[in-house]
């Protein structure tokens, strides 16, 4: 396993990590969740990603039980939670980024995960109804209390992150260390355009999500193998519609040809492509089956295949590179 700094911070995360969205406490049994975490940990994965909103809190409960059962040393892993979406009861003050919810959600996540502190704590989305200043102060309070070690954002605009940094500097508080954006061959603008100044000037780290665009970039949907998958799950029609848009499918088909020429599974090619970006601190993997995770965890082996020529061929197929202003 390779370990990367989380931006300019001192914390080191495994380049490949494991997340639990839609799987833990929902799509997969607790037994499979346990196997996935065991396989990941044994392969050197040290970061496990979670959120209050995943399976309405159940995902954290499942992960907490697994961590406890394995008796892994606390120093050997990094665990996260995210605040914003709430758990099953979404009444007033049970969602969003007010001081009340940020602090109460942290306490609840610590209980569900059965840990004394969260290593990473994310604002899962921006909250347009709470001043950023209030959230920054709340995060700083949790930091001072030792309940969280690093805090960050997820899917915030560069302007919102900059405002959080500005507030933190004004009051000598600890600002955001990392952002969790979507990043994959089809979704690139934040990482490759919008956040460039944040990387260069502030050393922001990133823990990127949906590296396979929910499985599309494994090639299984273009191969007609869509049974027993995330996009078949009840309630995921919204995701299916956007993931399986015709234009995307056509690109993935062409990409499959390139992967076949290189003799690598498309999933590994797509994951390795994410790792090539030096502003990616860790690629969060998702898996519903142990075979998927085992395959994905060998991605580092294919990195040497991504030469400049191959990267250019990929650009030619995808045509998703953001256009940056020329000076
Ligand atoms: P991916 O885009 O990699 O999708 C993972 C899914 O793709 C798996 O659950 C599986 O679904 C399928 N898959 C994975 N590997 C293979 C393979 N080798 N062959 C075929 N199918 C495969 O990542 P996720 O969308 O799961 O995101 C990863 C993590 O990021 C999440 O668990 C979560 O922790 C985080 N996240 C954060 C968000 C945020 O807003 N901050 C939003 C979304 C995710 P199946 O078998 O069911 O088809």
mmCIF file with all atom_site columns, C-alpha atoms and ligand atoms in Angstrom, residues 19-21 23 27 49 54 82 124-125 154 180 209-215 218 220-221 228-230 267 284-289 292 295-296, ligand 1:
data_model
loop_
_atom_site.group_PDB
_atom_site.id
_atom_site.type_symbol
_atom_site.label_atom_id
_atom_site.label_alt_id
_atom_site.label_comp_id
_atom_site.label_asym_id
_atom_site.label_entity_id
_atom_site.label_seq_id
_atom_site.pdbx_PDB_ins_code
_atom_site.Cartn_x
_atom_site.Cartn_y
_atom_site.Cartn_z
_atom_site.occupancy
_atom_site.B_iso_or_equiv
_atom_site.pdbx_formal_charge
_atom_site.auth_seq_id
_atom_site.auth_comp_id
_atom_site.auth_asym_id
_atom_site.auth_atom_id
_atom_site.pdbx_PDB_model_num
ATOM   1  C CA  . UNK A 1 19  ? -16.353 3.675  2.289   1.00 0.00 ? 19  UNK A CA  1
ATOM   2  C CA  . UNK A 1 20  ? -19.749 2.397  3.350   1.00 0.00 ? 20  UNK A CA  1
ATOM   3  C CA  . UNK A 1 21  ? -22.361 4.437  1.435   1.00 0.00 ? 21  UNK A CA  1
ATOM   4  C CA  . UNK A 1 23  ? -23.575 -0.889 1.334   1.00 0.00 ? 23  UNK A CA  1
ATOM   5  C CA  . UNK A 1 27  ? -27.289 -3.438 0.459   1.00 0.00 ? 27  UNK A CA  1
ATOM   6  C CA  . UNK A 1 49  ? -15.255 6.512  5.583   1.00 0.00 ? 49  UNK A CA  1
ATOM   7  C CA  . UNK A 1 54  ? -25.525 6.487  5.591   1.00 0.00 ? 54  UNK A CA  1
ATOM   8  C CA  . UNK A 1 82  ? -20.042 13.483 8.221   1.00 0.00 ? 82  UNK A CA  1
ATOM   9  C CA  . UNK A 1 124 ? -21.355 16.680 4.209   1.00 0.00 ? 124 UNK A CA  1
ATOM   10 C CA  . UNK A 1 125 ? -22.792 19.599 2.192   1.00 0.00 ? 125 UNK A CA  1
ATOM   11 C CA  . UNK A 1 154 ? -17.746 17.740 1.136   1.00 0.00 ? 154 UNK A CA  1
ATOM   12 C CA  . UNK A 1 180 ? -14.456 15.208 -0.146  1.00 0.00 ? 180 UNK A CA  1
ATOM   13 C CA  . UNK A 1 209 ? -15.733 9.637  -3.779  1.00 0.00 ? 209 UNK A CA  1
ATOM   14 C CA  . UNK A 1 210 ? -17.399 7.501  -6.459  1.00 0.00 ? 210 UNK A CA  1
ATOM   15 C CA  . UNK A 1 211 ? -14.148 6.810  -8.349  1.00 0.00 ? 211 UNK A CA  1
ATOM   16 C CA  . UNK A 1 212 ? -16.070 4.305  -10.505 1.00 0.00 ? 212 UNK A CA  1
ATOM   17 C CA  . UNK A 1 213 ? -19.118 6.572  -10.943 1.00 0.00 ? 213 UNK A CA  1
ATOM   18 C CA  . UNK A 1 214 ? -21.143 4.060  -8.903  1.00 0.00 ? 214 UNK A CA  1
ATOM   19 C CA  . UNK A 1 215 ? -19.799 1.094  -10.857 1.00 0.00 ? 215 UNK A CA  1
ATOM   20 C CA  . UNK A 1 218 ? -16.055 -0.907 -14.162 1.00 0.00 ? 218 UNK A CA  1
ATOM   21 C CA  . UNK A 1 220 ? -20.232 -3.962 -16.251 1.00 0.00 ? 220 UNK A CA  1
ATOM   22 C CA  . UNK A 1 221 ? -23.203 -1.936 -17.423 1.00 0.00 ? 221 UNK A CA  1
ATOM   23 C CA  . UNK A 1 228 ? -27.774 -7.383 -8.395  1.00 0.00 ? 228 UNK A CA  1
ATOM   24 C CA  . UNK A 1 229 ? -26.160 -3.959 -8.586  1.00 0.00 ? 229 UNK A CA  1
ATOM   25 C CA  . UNK A 1 230 ? -26.473 -0.571 -6.909  1.00 0.00 ? 230 UNK A CA  1
ATOM   26 C CA  . UNK A 1 267 ? -12.285 -0.872 -12.959 1.00 0.00 ? 267 UNK A CA  1
ATOM   27 C CA  . UNK A 1 284 ? -12.387 5.918  -1.389  1.00 0.00 ? 284 UNK A CA  1
ATOM   28 C CA  . UNK A 1 285 ? -13.426 2.546  -2.749  1.00 0.00 ? 285 UNK A CA  1
ATOM   29 C CA  . UNK A 1 286 ? -16.934 1.136  -2.504  1.00 0.00 ? 286 UNK A CA  1
ATOM   30 C CA  . UNK A 1 287 ? -17.716 -2.552 -2.856  1.00 0.00 ? 287 UNK A CA  1
ATOM   31 C CA  . UNK A 1 288 ? -20.723 -4.822 -2.429  1.00 0.00 ? 288 UNK A CA  1
ATOM   32 C CA  . UNK A 1 289 ? -18.763 -8.036 -2.943  1.00 0.00 ? 289 UNK A CA  1
ATOM   33 C CA  . UNK A 1 292 ? -14.669 -6.477 -6.228  1.00 0.00 ? 292 UNK A CA  1
ATOM   34 C CA  . UNK A 1 295 ? -9.581  -6.687 -7.450  1.00 0.00 ? 295 UNK A CA  1
ATOM   35 C CA  . UNK A 1 296 ? -9.705  -2.952 -6.725  1.00 0.00 ? 296 UNK A CA  1
HETATM 36 P P1  . LIG B 2 .   ? -17.647 3.718  -6.664  1.00 0.00 ? 1   LIG B P1  1
HETATM 37 O O1  . LIG B 2 .   ? -17.985 4.743  -7.670  1.00 0.00 ? 1   LIG B O1  1
HETATM 38 O O2  . LIG B 2 .   ? -16.328 3.042  -6.795  1.00 0.00 ? 1   LIG B O2  1
HETATM 39 O O3  . LIG B 2 .   ? -18.813 2.630  -6.656  1.00 0.00 ? 1   LIG B O3  1
HETATM 40 C C1  . LIG B 2 .   ? -18.703 1.475  -5.883  1.00 0.00 ? 1   LIG B C1  1
HETATM 41 C C2  . LIG B 2 .   ? -19.687 0.443  -6.383  1.00 0.00 ? 1   LIG B C2  1
HETATM 42 O O4  . LIG B 2 .   ? -19.336 0.028  -7.708  1.00 0.00 ? 1   LIG B O4  1
HETATM 43 C C3  . LIG B 2 .   ? -19.626 -0.827 -5.550  1.00 0.00 ? 1   LIG B C3  1
HETATM 44 O O5  . LIG B 2 .   ? -20.415 -0.726 -4.388  1.00 0.00 ? 1   LIG B O5  1
HETATM 45 C C4  . LIG B 2 .   ? -20.139 -1.856 -6.526  1.00 0.00 ? 1   LIG B C4  1
HETATM 46 O O6  . LIG B 2 .   ? -21.554 -1.695 -6.638  1.00 0.00 ? 1   LIG B O6  1
HETATM 47 C C5  . LIG B 2 .   ? -19.461 -1.395 -7.833  1.00 0.00 ? 1   LIG B C5  1
HETATM 48 N N1  . LIG B 2 .   ? -18.108 -1.945 -8.017  1.00 0.00 ? 1   LIG B N1  1
HETATM 49 C C6  . LIG B 2 .   ? -16.992 -1.648 -7.289  1.00 0.00 ? 1   LIG B C6  1
HETATM 50 N N2  . LIG B 2 .   ? -15.917 -2.329 -7.755  1.00 0.00 ? 1   LIG B N2  1
HETATM 51 C C7  . LIG B 2 .   ? -16.355 -3.045 -8.811  1.00 0.00 ? 1   LIG B C7  1
HETATM 52 C C8  . LIG B 2 .   ? -15.692 -3.932 -9.704  1.00 0.00 ? 1   LIG B C8  1
HETATM 53 N N3  . LIG B 2 .   ? -14.392 -4.187 -9.600  1.00 0.00 ? 1   LIG B N3  1
HETATM 54 N N4  . LIG B 2 .   ? -16.445 -4.508 -10.685 1.00 0.00 ? 1   LIG B N4  1
HETATM 55 C C9  . LIG B 2 .   ? -17.768 -4.239 -10.792 1.00 0.00 ? 1   LIG B C9  1
HETATM 56 N N5  . LIG B 2 .   ? -18.449 -3.421 -9.967  1.00 0.00 ? 1   LIG B N5  1
HETATM 57 C C10 . LIG B 2 .   ? -17.742 -2.810 -8.987  1.00 0.00 ? 1   LIG B C10 1
HETATM 58 O O7  . LIG B 2 .   ? -17.658 4.337  -5.198  1.00 0.00 ? 1   LIG B O7  1
HETATM 59 P P2  . LIG B 2 .   ? -18.877 4.784  -4.247  1.00 0.00 ? 1   LIG B P2  1
HETATM 60 O O8  . LIG B 2 .   ? -19.899 5.519  -5.004  1.00 0.00 ? 1   LIG B O8  1
HETATM 61 O O9  . LIG B 2 .   ? -19.292 3.608  -3.452  1.00 0.00 ? 1   LIG B O9  1
HETATM 62 O O10 . LIG B 2 .   ? -18.130 5.817  -3.311  1.00 0.00 ? 1   LIG B O10 1
HETATM 63 C C11 . LIG B 2 .   ? -17.076 5.362  -2.446  1.00 0.00 ? 1   LIG B C11 1
HETATM 64 C C12 . LIG B 2 .   ? -17.275 5.968  -1.079  1.00 0.00 ? 1   LIG B C12 1
HETATM 65 O O11 . LIG B 2 .   ? -17.208 7.377  -1.162  1.00 0.00 ? 1   LIG B O11 1
HETATM 66 C C13 . LIG B 2 .   ? -18.613 5.695  -0.401  1.00 0.00 ? 1   LIG B C13 1
HETATM 67 O O12 . LIG B 2 .   ? -18.696 4.433  0.209   1.00 0.00 ? 1   LIG B O12 1
HETATM 68 C C14 . LIG B 2 .   ? -18.649 6.799  0.617   1.00 0.00 ? 1   LIG B C14 1
HETATM 69 O O13 . LIG B 2 .   ? -17.845 6.480  1.729   1.00 0.00 ? 1   LIG B O13 1
HETATM 70 C C15 . LIG B 2 .   ? -18.023 7.949  -0.167  1.00 0.00 ? 1   LIG B C15 1
HETATM 71 N N6  . LIG B 2 .   ? -19.064 8.813  -0.783  1.00 0.00 ? 1   LIG B N6  1
HETATM 72 C C16 . LIG B 2 .   ? -19.152 10.103 -0.345  1.00 0.00 ? 1   LIG B C16 1
HETATM 73 C C17 . LIG B 2 .   ? -20.083 10.955 -0.851  1.00 0.00 ? 1   LIG B C17 1
HETATM 74 C C18 . LIG B 2 .   ? -20.128 12.355 -0.354  1.00 0.00 ? 1   LIG B C18 1
HETATM 75 O O14 . LIG B 2 .   ? -21.088 13.066 -0.667  1.00 0.00 ? 1   LIG B O14 1
HETATM 76 N N7  . LIG B 2 .   ? -19.175 12.796 0.413   1.00 0.00 ? 1   LIG B N7  1
HETATM 77 C C19 . LIG B 2 .   ? -21.056 10.531 -1.875  1.00 0.00 ? 1   LIG B C19 1
HETATM 78 C C20 . LIG B 2 .   ? -20.859 9.160  -2.299  1.00 0.00 ? 1   LIG B C20 1
HETATM 79 C C21 . LIG B 2 .   ? -19.896 8.364  -1.773  1.00 0.00 ? 1   LIG B C21 1
HETATM 80 P P3  . LIG B 2 .   ? -22.568 -2.854 -7.077  1.00 0.00 ? 1   LIG B P3  1
HETATM 81 O O15 . LIG B 2 .   ? -21.883 -4.172 -6.912  1.00 0.00 ? 1   LIG B O15 1
HETATM 82 O O16 . LIG B 2 .   ? -23.730 -2.680 -6.171  1.00 0.00 ? 1   LIG B O16 1
HETATM 83 O O17 . LIG B 2 .   ? -22.907 -2.547 -8.474  1.00 0.00 ? 1   LIG B O17 1
#
